[in-house]
Every structure is written in C-alpha cells, then in structure tokens.
PDB file of C-alpha atoms in Angstrom:
ATOM      1  CA  UNK B   1     -13.335-170.649 104.553  1.00 62.00           C
ATOM      2  CA  UNK B   2     -14.520-169.059 101.332  1.00 68.00           C
ATOM      3  CA  UNK B   3     -16.155-172.327 100.266  1.00 71.00           C
ATOM      4  CA  UNK B   4     -18.004-172.490 103.591  1.00 74.00           C
ATOM      5  CA  UNK B   5     -19.032-168.839 103.262  1.00 73.00           C
ATOM      6  CA  UNK B   6     -20.387-169.245  99.736  1.00 74.00           C
ATOM      7  CA  UNK B   7     -22.152-172.457 100.739  1.00 73.00           C
ATOM      8  CA  UNK B   8     -23.900-170.539 103.527  1.00 76.00           C
ATOM      9  CA  UNK B   9     -25.053-167.641 101.343  1.00 78.00           C
ATOM     10  CA  UNK B  10     -26.379-170.098  98.757  1.00 83.00           C
ATOM     11  CA  UNK B  11     -27.987-172.544 101.180  1.00 87.00           C
ATOM     12  CA  UNK B  12     -29.818-169.964 103.323  1.00 87.00           C
ATOM     13  CA  UNK B  13     -31.945-168.587 100.453  1.00 87.00           C
ATOM     14  CA  UNK B  14     -32.520-172.071  99.039  1.00 89.00           C
ATOM     15  CA  UNK B  15     -33.726-173.318 102.423  1.00 89.00           C
ATOM     16  CA  UNK B  16     -36.063-170.324 102.783  1.00 89.00           C
ATOM     17  CA  UNK B  17     -37.493-170.816  99.293  1.00 90.00           C
ATOM     18  CA  UNK B  18     -38.063-174.532  99.890  1.00 92.00           C
ATOM     19  CA  UNK B  19     -39.783-173.728 103.179  1.00 92.00           C
ATOM     20  CA  UNK B  20     -42.134-171.305 101.432  1.00 92.00           C
ATOM     21  CA  UNK B  21     -42.960-173.689  98.598  1.00 92.00           C
ATOM     22  CA  UNK B  22     -43.538-176.662 100.910  1.00 95.00           C
ATOM     23  CA  UNK B  23     -45.677-174.670 103.342  1.00 95.00           C
ATOM     24  CA  UNK B  24     -47.701-173.096 100.555  1.00 94.00           C
ATOM     25  CA  UNK B  25     -48.172-176.443  98.805  1.00 94.00           C
ATOM     26  CA  UNK B  26     -49.380-178.007 102.046  1.00 96.00           C
ATOM     27  CA  UNK B  27     -51.930-175.356 102.972  1.00 96.00           C
ATOM     28  CA  UNK B  28     -53.056-174.642  99.423  1.00 95.00           C
ATOM     29  CA  UNK B  29     -54.752-178.040  99.631  1.00 95.00           C
ATOM     30  CA  UNK B  30     -56.636-177.140 102.816  1.00 96.00           C
ATOM     31  CA  UNK B  31     -59.790-175.059 102.236  1.00 96.00           C
ATOM     32  CA  UNK B  32     -60.926-172.525 104.801  1.00 96.00           C
ATOM     33  CA  UNK B  33     -64.158-173.141 106.666  1.00 94.00           C
ATOM     34  CA  UNK B  34     -65.645-170.050 104.968  1.00 93.00           C
ATOM     35  CA  UNK B  35     -64.706-171.285 101.449  1.00 94.00           C
ATOM     36  CA  UNK B  36     -63.995-167.737 100.283  1.00 95.00           C
ATOM     37  CA  UNK B  37     -61.700-167.315  97.305  1.00 97.00           C
ATOM     38  CA  UNK B  38     -58.534-165.300  97.741  1.00 97.00           C
ATOM     39  CA  UNK B  39     -60.028-162.613  95.496  1.00 97.00           C
ATOM     40  CA  UNK B  40     -63.096-162.379  97.751  1.00 97.00           C
ATOM     41  CA  UNK B  41     -60.946-162.249 100.889  1.00 97.00           C
ATOM     42  CA  UNK B  42     -58.944-159.387  99.414  1.00 98.00           C
ATOM     43  CA  UNK B  43     -62.016-157.462  98.297  1.00 98.00           C
ATOM     44  CA  UNK B  44     -63.694-157.788 101.686  1.00 97.00           C
ATOM     45  CA  UNK B  45     -60.589-156.611 103.564  1.00 98.00           C
ATOM     46  CA  UNK B  46     -60.127-153.644 101.249  1.00 98.00           C
ATOM     47  CA  UNK B  47     -63.778-152.629 101.529  1.00 98.00           C
ATOM     48  CA  UNK B  48     -63.718-152.969 105.313  1.00 97.00           C
ATOM     49  CA  UNK B  49     -60.832-150.494 105.385  1.00 97.00           C
ATOM     50  CA  UNK B  50     -62.429-148.027 102.992  1.00 97.00           C
ATOM     51  CA  UNK B  51     -60.031-148.848 100.158  1.00 97.00           C
ATOM     52  CA  UNK B  52     -62.690-149.044  97.452  1.00 97.00           C
ATOM     53  CA  UNK B  53     -60.262-147.500  94.942  1.00 96.00           C
ATOM     54  CA  UNK B  54     -57.856-150.431  95.230  1.00 98.00           C
ATOM     55  CA  UNK B  55     -58.513-153.064  92.571  1.00 98.00           C
ATOM     56  CA  UNK B  56     -58.061-156.814  92.914  1.00 98.00           C
ATOM     57  CA  UNK B  57     -56.760-158.496  89.778  1.00 97.00           C
ATOM     58  CA  UNK B  58     -55.572-161.918  88.724  1.00 97.00           C
ATOM     59  CA  UNK B  59     -51.863-161.882  87.978  1.00 94.00           C
ATOM     60  CA  UNK B  60     -49.594-164.274  86.162  1.00 92.00           C
ATOM     61  CA  UNK B  61     -47.079-166.762  87.424  1.00 89.00           C
ATOM     62  CA  UNK B  62     -46.650-168.955  90.470  1.00 88.00           C
ATOM     63  CA  UNK B  63     -46.586-167.034  93.776  1.00 87.00           C
ATOM     64  CA  UNK B  64     -46.392-163.731  91.893  1.00 92.00           C
ATOM     65  CA  UNK B  65     -48.695-162.032  94.415  1.00 95.00           C
ATOM     66  CA  UNK B  66     -47.968-158.372  95.129  1.00 96.00           C
ATOM     67  CA  UNK B  67     -49.446-154.949  95.762  1.00 96.00           C
ATOM     68  CA  UNK B  68     -48.743-152.283  93.160  1.00 95.00           C
ATOM     69  CA  UNK B  69     -48.823-148.856  94.858  1.00 93.00           C
ATOM     70  CA  UNK B  70     -48.656-146.997  91.537  1.00 93.00           C
ATOM     71  CA  UNK B  71     -51.874-148.433  90.114  1.00 96.00           C
ATOM     72  CA  UNK B  72     -53.403-149.161  93.551  1.00 97.00           C
ATOM     73  CA  UNK B  73     -53.891-152.817  92.667  1.00 98.00           C
ATOM     74  CA  UNK B  74     -53.621-156.068  94.588  1.00 98.00           C
ATOM     75  CA  UNK B  75     -52.521-158.725  92.109  1.00 98.00           C
ATOM     76  CA  UNK B  76     -52.930-162.347  93.103  1.00 97.00           C
ATOM     77  CA  UNK B  77     -51.450-165.346  91.346  1.00 96.00           C
ATOM     78  CA  UNK B  78     -54.077-167.580  89.697  1.00 96.00           C
ATOM     79  CA  UNK B  79     -53.949-170.228  92.439  1.00 96.00           C
ATOM     80  CA  UNK B  80     -54.545-167.600  95.137  1.00 97.00           C
ATOM     81  CA  UNK B  81     -57.056-165.516  93.187  1.00 97.00           C
ATOM     82  CA  UNK B  82     -59.351-168.471  92.524  1.00 97.00           C
ATOM     83  CA  UNK B  83     -58.370-170.725  95.432  1.00 96.00           C
ATOM     84  CA  UNK B  84     -60.336-170.983  98.677  1.00 96.00           C
ATOM     85  CA  UNK B  85     -57.466-172.425 100.697  1.00 97.00           C
ATOM     86  CA  UNK B  86     -55.846-171.224 103.908  1.00 97.00           C
ATOM     87  CA  UNK B  87     -52.761-170.321 101.878  1.00 97.00           C
ATOM     88  CA  UNK B  88     -54.795-168.252  99.414  1.00 97.00           C
ATOM     89  CA  UNK B  89     -56.557-166.376 102.210  1.00 97.00           C
ATOM     90  CA  UNK B  90     -53.294-165.666 104.048  1.00 97.00           C
ATOM     91  CA  UNK B  91     -51.465-164.426 100.956  1.00 97.00           C
ATOM     92  CA  UNK B  92     -54.401-162.289  99.795  1.00 97.00           C
ATOM     93  CA  UNK B  93     -54.687-160.746 103.250  1.00 97.00           C
ATOM     94  CA  UNK B  94     -50.947-160.049 103.348  1.00 97.00           C
ATOM     95  CA  UNK B  95     -51.050-158.121 100.077  1.00 97.00           C
ATOM     96  CA  UNK B  96     -54.038-156.173 101.373  1.00 97.00           C
ATOM     97  CA  UNK B  97     -51.900-155.397 104.410  1.00 97.00           C
ATOM     98  CA  UNK B  98     -49.579-153.514 102.056  1.00 97.00           C
ATOM     99  CA  UNK B  99     -52.536-151.655 100.558  1.00 97.00           C
ATOM    100  CA  UNK B 100     -53.623-150.619 104.053  1.00 98.00           C
ATOM    101  CA  UNK B 101     -50.068-149.475 104.805  1.00 97.00           C
ATOM    102  CA  UNK B 102     -50.116-147.398 101.643  1.00 97.00           C
ATOM    103  CA  UNK B 103     -53.479-145.886 102.495  1.00 96.00           C
ATOM    104  CA  UNK B 104     -52.296-144.937 105.976  1.00 96.00           C
ATOM    105  CA  UNK B 105     -48.924-143.626 104.817  1.00 95.00           C
ATOM    106  CA  UNK B 106     -47.009-146.191 106.871  1.00 97.00           C
ATOM    107  CA  UNK B 107     -43.563-144.666 107.482  1.00 96.00           C
ATOM    108  CA  UNK B 108     -41.419-147.704 106.659  1.00 96.00           C
ATOM    109  CA  UNK B 109     -43.353-148.303 103.430  1.00 95.00           C
ATOM    110  CA  UNK B 110     -42.825-144.696 102.344  1.00 94.00           C
ATOM    111  CA  UNK B 111     -39.145-144.960 103.228  1.00 95.00           C
ATOM    112  CA  UNK B 112     -38.834-148.164 101.200  1.00 93.00           C
ATOM    113  CA  UNK B 113     -40.519-146.542  98.193  1.00 91.00           C
ATOM    114  CA  UNK B 114     -38.095-143.619  98.444  1.00 91.00           C
ATOM    115  CA  UNK B 115     -35.174-146.056  98.477  1.00 91.00           C
ATOM    116  CA  UNK B 116     -36.239-147.906  95.303  1.00 90.00           C
ATOM    117  CA  UNK B 117     -34.322-145.786  92.744  1.00 89.00           C
ATOM    118  CA  UNK B 118     -31.248-145.633  94.991  1.00 87.00           C
ATOM    119  CA  UNK B 119     -31.385-149.384  95.657  1.00 88.00           C
ATOM    120  CA  UNK B 120     -31.810-150.168  91.948  1.00 87.00           C
ATOM    121  CA  UNK B 121     -28.824-148.002  91.080  1.00 85.00           C
ATOM    122  CA  UNK B 122     -26.824-149.536  93.895  1.00 83.00           C
ATOM    123  CA  UNK B 123     -27.538-153.126  92.943  1.00 82.00           C
ATOM    124  CA  UNK B 124     -26.787-152.478  89.252  1.00 83.00           C
ATOM    125  CA  UNK B 125     -23.643-150.383  89.637  1.00 86.00           C
ATOM    126  CA  UNK B 126     -22.075-151.813  92.770  1.00 89.00           C
ATOM    127  CA  UNK B 127     -20.640-155.041  91.381  1.00 87.00           C
ATOM    128  CA  UNK B 128     -19.036-153.307  88.394  1.00 91.00           C
ATOM    129  CA  UNK B 129     -17.202-150.949  90.730  1.00 91.00           C
ATOM    130  CA  UNK B 130     -16.384-153.748  93.170  1.00 91.00           C
ATOM    131  CA  UNK B 131     -14.899-155.993  90.473  1.00 91.00           C
ATOM    132  CA  UNK B 132     -12.796-153.113  89.106  1.00 92.00           C
ATOM    133  CA  UNK B 133     -11.645-152.295  92.634  1.00 90.00           C
ATOM    134  CA  UNK B 134     -10.680-155.877  93.494  1.00 89.00           C
ATOM    135  CA  UNK B 135      -9.028-156.968  90.241  1.00 89.00           C
ATOM    136  CA  UNK B 136      -7.309-153.626  89.525  1.00 87.00           C
ATOM    137  CA  UNK B 137      -6.464-153.217  93.208  1.00 87.00           C
ATOM    138  CA  UNK B 138      -8.109-149.781  93.299  1.00 88.00           C
ATOM    139  CA  UNK B 139      -9.475-149.277  96.789  1.00 88.00           C
ATOM    140  CA  UNK B 140     -11.353-146.113  95.774  1.00 90.00           C
ATOM    141  CA  UNK B 141     -13.494-148.047  93.288  1.00 92.00           C
ATOM    142  CA  UNK B 142     -14.074-150.782  95.841  1.00 92.00           C
ATOM    143  CA  UNK B 143     -15.186-148.256  98.462  1.00 93.00           C
ATOM    144  CA  UNK B 144     -17.568-146.617  96.004  1.00 93.00           C
ATOM    145  CA  UNK B 145     -18.999-150.029  95.140  1.00 92.00           C
ATOM    146  CA  UNK B 146     -19.454-150.806  98.841  1.00 94.00           C
ATOM    147  CA  UNK B 147     -21.344-147.525  99.311  1.00 93.00           C
ATOM    148  CA  UNK B 148     -23.645-148.344  96.390  1.00 92.00           C
ATOM    149  CA  UNK B 149     -24.183-151.852  97.744  1.00 93.00           C
ATOM    150  CA  UNK B 150     -24.953-150.455 101.202  1.00 94.00           C
ATOM    151  CA  UNK B 151     -27.932-148.616  99.689  1.00 91.00           C
ATOM    152  CA  UNK B 152     -29.286-151.900  98.311  1.00 91.00           C
ATOM    153  CA  UNK B 153     -28.683-153.627 101.657  1.00 94.00           C
ATOM    154  CA  UNK B 154     -30.522-150.828 103.466  1.00 95.00           C
ATOM    155  CA  UNK B 155     -33.495-151.482 101.175  1.00 94.00           C
ATOM    156  CA  UNK B 156     -33.438-155.164 102.166  1.00 93.00           C
ATOM    157  CA  UNK B 157     -33.340-154.274 105.857  1.00 95.00           C
ATOM    158  CA  UNK B 158     -36.164-151.720 105.618  1.00 96.00           C
ATOM    159  CA  UNK B 159     -38.240-154.351 103.804  1.00 95.00           C
ATOM    160  CA  UNK B 160     -38.331-156.515 106.947  1.00 96.00           C
ATOM    161  CA  UNK B 161     -40.562-154.289 109.142  1.00 96.00           C
ATOM    162  CA  UNK B 162     -42.757-153.592 106.112  1.00 97.00           C
ATOM    163  CA  UNK B 163     -43.361-157.298 105.503  1.00 96.00           C
ATOM    164  CA  UNK B 164     -43.819-158.261 109.155  1.00 96.00           C
ATOM    165  CA  UNK B 165     -46.236-155.383 109.689  1.00 97.00           C
ATOM    166  CA  UNK B 166     -48.238-156.420 106.618  1.00 96.00           C
ATOM    167  CA  UNK B 167     -48.476-159.975 107.967  1.00 95.00           C
ATOM    168  CA  UNK B 168     -49.666-158.750 111.367  1.00 96.00           C
ATOM    169  CA  UNK B 169     -52.282-156.603 109.671  1.00 96.00           C
ATOM    170  CA  UNK B 170     -53.311-159.594 107.573  1.00 95.00           C
ATOM    171  CA  UNK B 171     -53.913-161.777 110.614  1.00 95.00           C
ATOM    172  CA  UNK B 172     -55.876-159.036 112.360  1.00 95.00           C
ATOM    173  CA  UNK B 173     -58.073-158.590 109.291  1.00 96.00           C
ATOM    174  CA  UNK B 174     -58.888-162.241 108.599  1.00 96.00           C
ATOM    175  CA  UNK B 175     -59.684-162.819 112.269  1.00 94.00           C
ATOM    176  CA  UNK B 176     -61.718-159.667 112.943  1.00 94.00           C
ATOM    177  CA  UNK B 177     -63.721-160.054 109.717  1.00 96.00           C
ATOM    178  CA  UNK B 178     -64.297-163.775 110.252  1.00 95.00           C
ATOM    179  CA  UNK B 179     -62.665-164.704 106.947  1.00 95.00           C
ATOM    180  CA  UNK B 180     -61.100-167.835 108.445  1.00 93.00           C
ATOM    181  CA  UNK B 181     -62.123-170.043 111.341  1.00 90.00           C
ATOM    182  CA  UNK B 182     -60.514-169.842 114.767  1.00 86.00           C
ATOM    183  CA  UNK B 183     -58.779-173.183 114.293  1.00 88.00           C
ATOM    184  CA  UNK B 184     -57.259-172.000 111.022  1.00 94.00           C
ATOM    185  CA  UNK B 185     -55.376-169.031 112.469  1.00 94.00           C
ATOM    186  CA  UNK B 186     -52.329-171.103 113.341  1.00 94.00           C
ATOM    187  CA  UNK B 187     -52.084-172.513 109.816  1.00 96.00           C
ATOM    188  CA  UNK B 188     -52.486-169.061 108.246  1.00 96.00           C
ATOM    189  CA  UNK B 189     -49.708-167.763 110.485  1.00 95.00           C
ATOM    190  CA  UNK B 190     -47.444-170.616 109.324  1.00 95.00           C
ATOM    191  CA  UNK B 191     -47.935-169.529 105.708  1.00 95.00           C
ATOM    192  CA  UNK B 192     -47.117-165.919 106.533  1.00 95.00           C
ATOM    193  CA  UNK B 193     -44.083-166.845 108.643  1.00 94.00           C
ATOM    194  CA  UNK B 194     -42.683-169.048 105.887  1.00 93.00           C
ATOM    195  CA  UNK B 195     -43.033-166.202 103.391  1.00 92.00           C
ATOM    196  CA  UNK B 196     -41.314-163.816 105.794  1.00 92.00           C
ATOM    197  CA  UNK B 197     -38.309-166.166 105.964  1.00 91.00           C
ATOM    198  CA  UNK B 198     -37.420-165.345 102.352  1.00 91.00           C
ATOM    199  CA  UNK B 199     -37.031-161.664 103.249  1.00 93.00           C
ATOM    200  CA  UNK B 200     -35.042-162.483 106.375  1.00 93.00           C
ATOM    201  CA  UNK B 201     -32.754-164.780 104.376  1.00 91.00           C
ATOM    202  CA  UNK B 202     -32.237-162.173 101.649  1.00 91.00           C
ATOM    203  CA  UNK B 203     -31.394-159.492 104.213  1.00 92.00           C
ATOM    204  CA  UNK B 204     -28.998-161.802 106.097  1.00 91.00           C
ATOM    205  CA  UNK B 205     -27.144-162.764 102.920  1.00 90.00           C
ATOM    206  CA  UNK B 206     -26.939-159.122 101.808  1.00 91.00           C
ATOM    207  CA  UNK B 207     -25.470-158.038 105.148  1.00 92.00           C
ATOM    208  CA  UNK B 208     -22.948-160.899 105.135  1.00 90.00           C
ATOM    209  CA  UNK B 209     -21.806-160.036 101.637  1.00 89.00           C
ATOM    210  CA  UNK B 210     -21.466-156.356 102.529  1.00 92.00           C
ATOM    211  CA  UNK B 211     -19.366-157.223 105.591  1.00 91.00           C
ATOM    212  CA  UNK B 212     -17.138-159.493 103.495  1.00 89.00           C
ATOM    213  CA  UNK B 213     -16.445-156.628 101.094  1.00 91.00           C
ATOM    214  CA  UNK B 214     -15.719-154.250 103.956  1.00 92.00           C
ATOM    215  CA  UNK B 215     -13.133-156.732 105.273  1.00 90.00           C
ATOM    216  CA  UNK B 216     -11.575-156.962 101.807  1.00 89.00           C
ATOM    217  CA  UNK B 217     -11.411-153.160 101.628  1.00 91.00           C
ATOM    218  CA  UNK B 218      -9.770-152.814 105.038  1.00 89.00           C
ATOM    219  CA  UNK B 219      -7.324-155.589 104.180  1.00 86.00           C
ATOM    220  CA  UNK B 220      -6.464-153.887 100.887  1.00 83.00           C
ATOM    221  CA  UNK B 221      -5.748-150.597 102.631  1.00 77.00           C
ATOM    222  CA  UNK B 222      -3.687-152.340 105.329  1.00 74.00           C
ATOM    223  CA  UNK B 223      -1.519-154.002 102.669  1.00 66.00           C
ATOM    224  CA  UNK B 224      -1.046-150.677 100.882  1.00 62.00           C
ATOM    225  CA  UNK B 225       0.179-149.123 104.120  1.00 56.00           C
TER     226      UNK B 225
END
C-alpha cells in the first residue's frame, strides 16, 4: 500500500509537469494573429488597467514567469517576453492577472501573502519534528510537525483560487483588448488550464501527505493507549 501511495504522490506532479511542458511547447510554436510579443501583451493589459507603475521585465530561466508584488514587476521568461505565440500571450496575461489582483487588493491574494512566512516556517520545520516524532515515537513532536505542515498545506490550498482567478482575468483581458483572435481563445485557455494543473497536483499531494501523517499520529496514540 505504501508503494502505491508513494507512486501516486510522485506520478501526479510528474504528469502535471509533463502536461504543462507539452502544452506550452505546442502552443509556443503557434503565433497569435496579432503577432504581439508577450512583453507587449503584458504592457497593454497593465496600461488598460491603470497599472502604469508595474514594470515588465525579462527574467531568467525556462517558464520562470511570475509577478513580484514587492517590486511591482511582471517578469517573463525570455521565450515569453520576446515570443509572439499563443503560449506567450496567455502566460503574460496570467501574470498581469496577479498584478491586477494586487492592485485591487484581492482577498485571497492578500491572505496568501500573509501566509508566506508561516508557510515557509511550516515547510522547513515540519519534517524535522515529524521525523523526530516517528522515529523516537514521540507523538507530541509528530503533532507539532503536523500543525506546522498544515500551515504549508493551507498555503497550497489558498493558492488555487488565486491562480484560477488570475487565469480568468487573463482571458477576459486578452479577449476584451483584442490581443488574440477569437479562434485562439480555446488554445490560450488550454495553456492556462495546463498551468493550473500543477497547482492542483501540488495541493492534492500536500493534502494526501497531511492525511497520511494524521493517520500515523492517531495510530501511534491508539497503540500507546
């Protein structure tokens, strides 16, 4: 059973990552009918929403695209910054969706930002406490580790509405501003959906692992009784 469980938690993220890479690779070769670069798509969306203070910069690394709320910067990987593909437009619009969320004070985004230090502490400290609890048979340490891990899992769960909302905003922007053609909307949505799968997979694996530890904790206490 444990082999099946570990196979599942390894295979789910791998499948999601392969889906993203294959979908991105496919639509990064298909230019939009407007031939706008990802950088231009991002700049137009930001300007249309009054976010003139948000910069658009070229980042480093493959699929390293993100929005930095501290410096108010949308950073696009080189292939998306310079590319004029459907994939580049979709990814650029998605990151601008986060900038729009930030500008509007979107509740889930603010909640996620507030959880960052707690989630970082939880992910770093939890496994130390969990290993001590399991191998030393100290249920108190295990429980404390589970609590720390729960904070990191909560971060993963809160990330889901943030990402899906950003994708919905992205589609609304590229369509309303005419940044892609009508026939390209379906392909852009495929890119965004594939990217969202990675967050869904990460959240599912995190929840499964948390539940497994809870079962270990309850079993440990039952044996002690």
